[in-house]
Amino acid sequence: MENNEKDNSRREFLKKVPVLAAAGTVGVAAGLSGCNSEIMEEFLQKNFKTLTKEEKKEIVKNLEKKYSEKYGKEFSVSDKPATEGILFGYALDLSRCVGCRRCVYACVEENNLSREPQVHWIQVLQMEKEKGIDLHHANIHYNPETVPEEGHFYVPVACQQCRNPQCTTVCPTKATWQEPDGVVVVDYNWCIGCRYCMAACPYGARHFNWGEPTIPAEELNPVTHYLGNRPRTKGVVEKCTFCIQRVREGKYPACVEVCPVGARKFGNLLDPDSEIRYILENKRVLVLKQELNTQPKFYYFFGI
Amino acid sequence: MMEKTNYRRNFLKNLSLGIGSFVMFSGFKLKKEAKVENYPFTGISQGEADEIIKGGKFPGNISIRPEPAPKGSKNI
């Protein structure tokens, strides 16, 4: 009797499975048919790394059209790949930095960072000279009439573009990776916003879009790169890319150009004649949280 | 008559195979990592950096109005 009941319940369950599966399929189909083809295409788009040249061209063309219509100005979206023989590196002279935050706002403008909610890829830490480099007690909210303040020094921090990045290894969708030129990038179309990468980054260099980013249309930078400063949406993670849209065209990152005291240096680590190599070979350099073996390509040095 | 399977022996055999292949493949990985081009630099420890900071007369005489402070909190 008991066995019979058991058999019946199994049969009942098996009967329901195809019905539920069919209902699910109809539901998904109905949902998808409600979407327009553009959203569908974006949703089904392959990971950027796996796209062919033709597919990239098509996607870039569609994005340019979409952004131009949305923001009312001509947009260019580059998909320029890394150049062979280039490994980008950065050096910052701690003895020159005065903590003026010009770099922070140049980055905001260049990379189309959200004004509200505010996203800053660079944070300038003010520290007391007496305590040395003390990340825990550093202050980012200093606001005196003029800088530098007596007895203080400044440590700007952004993505350290690690050679051994932990953020990329934890990503469950492989939406973030290190390019051959050393820049760690995010495919915003593949990011699901799980924020594992943010938890893995020991430098706090990744930022989540908690809200829909807002940027005044007249302040938008229309010169973009697919893996860099193209407009992002709510729910994705973003980070410094060394201004990938600029450096792959042979320009300096915006923060390097704007620095009024020339504290920021940038170049090709594989070029023995580059300024960055000169610094690495002739100055003693410091990397943040060296003990974690993330091997940053962002070096701090003392020019004095 | 069928021979009795010696599970312990099989397990130990597989274990040694597993360890052997793990060592072999991690060797490949190490070789691959060693291929990454290197560039020379001399590192400095945080203690040494702190000494330089304490004794250093920087930043210089420049005085400049800072841009507004961020609204968010410190991330690092």
Coordinates of N, CA, C and O in Angstrom, one line a residue, chain A residues 120-122 157-161 197-198 201-207 237-240, chain B residues 75-76:
Chain A
H120 N 34.7 57.9 -8.7 CA 36.1 58.4 -9.0 C 37.0 57.2 -9.1 O 37.1 56.4 -8.1
W121 N 37.7 57.1 -10.2 CA 38.7 56.0 -10.3 C 40.0 56.3 -9.6 O 40.7 55.4 -9.3
I122 N 40.2 57.6 -9.3 CA 41.5 57.9 -8.6 C 41.1 58.5 -7.2 O 40.2 59.3 -7.1
V157 N 45.9 56.9 -5.5 CA 45.7 55.5 -5.8 C 44.6 55.2 -6.8 O 43.5 55.8 -6.7
A158 N 45.0 54.4 -7.8 CA 43.9 54.0 -8.8 C 44.2 52.5 -9.1 O 45.0 51.9 -8.3
C159 N 43.7 52.0 -10.1 CA 44.0 50.6 -10.4 C 45.5 50.4 -10.6 O 46.1 51.2 -11.3
Q160 N 46.1 49.4 -10.0 CA 47.5 49.2 -10.0 C 47.9 48.3 -11.2 O 49.1 48.0 -11.4
Q161 N 47.0 47.9 -12.0 CA 47.2 47.1 -13.2 C 48.2 46.0 -12.9 O 49.2 45.9 -13.6
C197 N 35.0 40.8 -8.0 CA 36.3 41.4 -8.3 C 36.6 42.5 -7.4 O 37.7 42.8 -7.0
M198 N 35.5 43.2 -6.9 CA 35.7 44.3 -5.9 C 36.2 43.8 -4.6 O 37.1 44.4 -4.0
C201 N 40.0 42.8 -5.1 CA 41.0 43.8 -5.3 C 41.4 44.4 -4.0 O 40.6 45.0 -3.2
P202 N 42.7 44.3 -3.7 CA 43.2 44.9 -2.4 C 43.4 46.4 -2.4 O 43.8 47.0 -1.4
Y203 N 43.2 47.0 -3.5 CA 43.5 48.4 -3.7 C 42.2 49.3 -3.8 O 42.2 50.5 -4.0
G204 N 41.0 48.6 -3.7 CA 39.8 49.3 -3.8 C 39.6 50.0 -5.1 O 39.0 51.1 -5.2
A205 N 40.2 49.5 -6.2 CA 40.2 50.2 -7.4 C 39.0 50.0 -8.3 O 38.9 50.6 -9.4
R206 N 38.2 49.1 -7.9 CA 37.0 48.8 -8.8 C 35.8 49.5 -8.2 O 35.6 49.5 -7.0
H207 N 34.9 50.0 -9.1 CA 33.8 50.7 -8.6 C 32.5 50.2 -9.2 O 32.5 49.9 -10.4
V237 N 30.5 46.9 -13.0 CA 31.7 47.3 -12.3 C 32.7 48.0 -13.4 O 32.7 47.6 -14.5
E238 N 33.3 49.1 -12.9 CA 34.3 49.8 -13.8 C 35.5 50.1 -13.1 O 35.6 50.1 -11.8
K239 N 36.6 50.5 -13.8 CA 37.9 50.7 -13.2 C 38.8 51.5 -14.2 O 38.4 51.6 -15.4
C240 N 39.9 52.0 -13.7 CA 40.9 52.7 -14.5 C 41.5 51.8 -15.5 O 41.8 50.6 -15.2
Chain B
N75 N 38.3 53.7 -0.3 CA 38.1 52.4 -0.7 C 39.3 51.4 -0.3 O 39.0 50.2 -0.1
I76 N 40.5 52.0 -0.2 CA 41.6 51.1 0.0 C 41.7 50.7 1.5 O 41.4 51.5 2.3

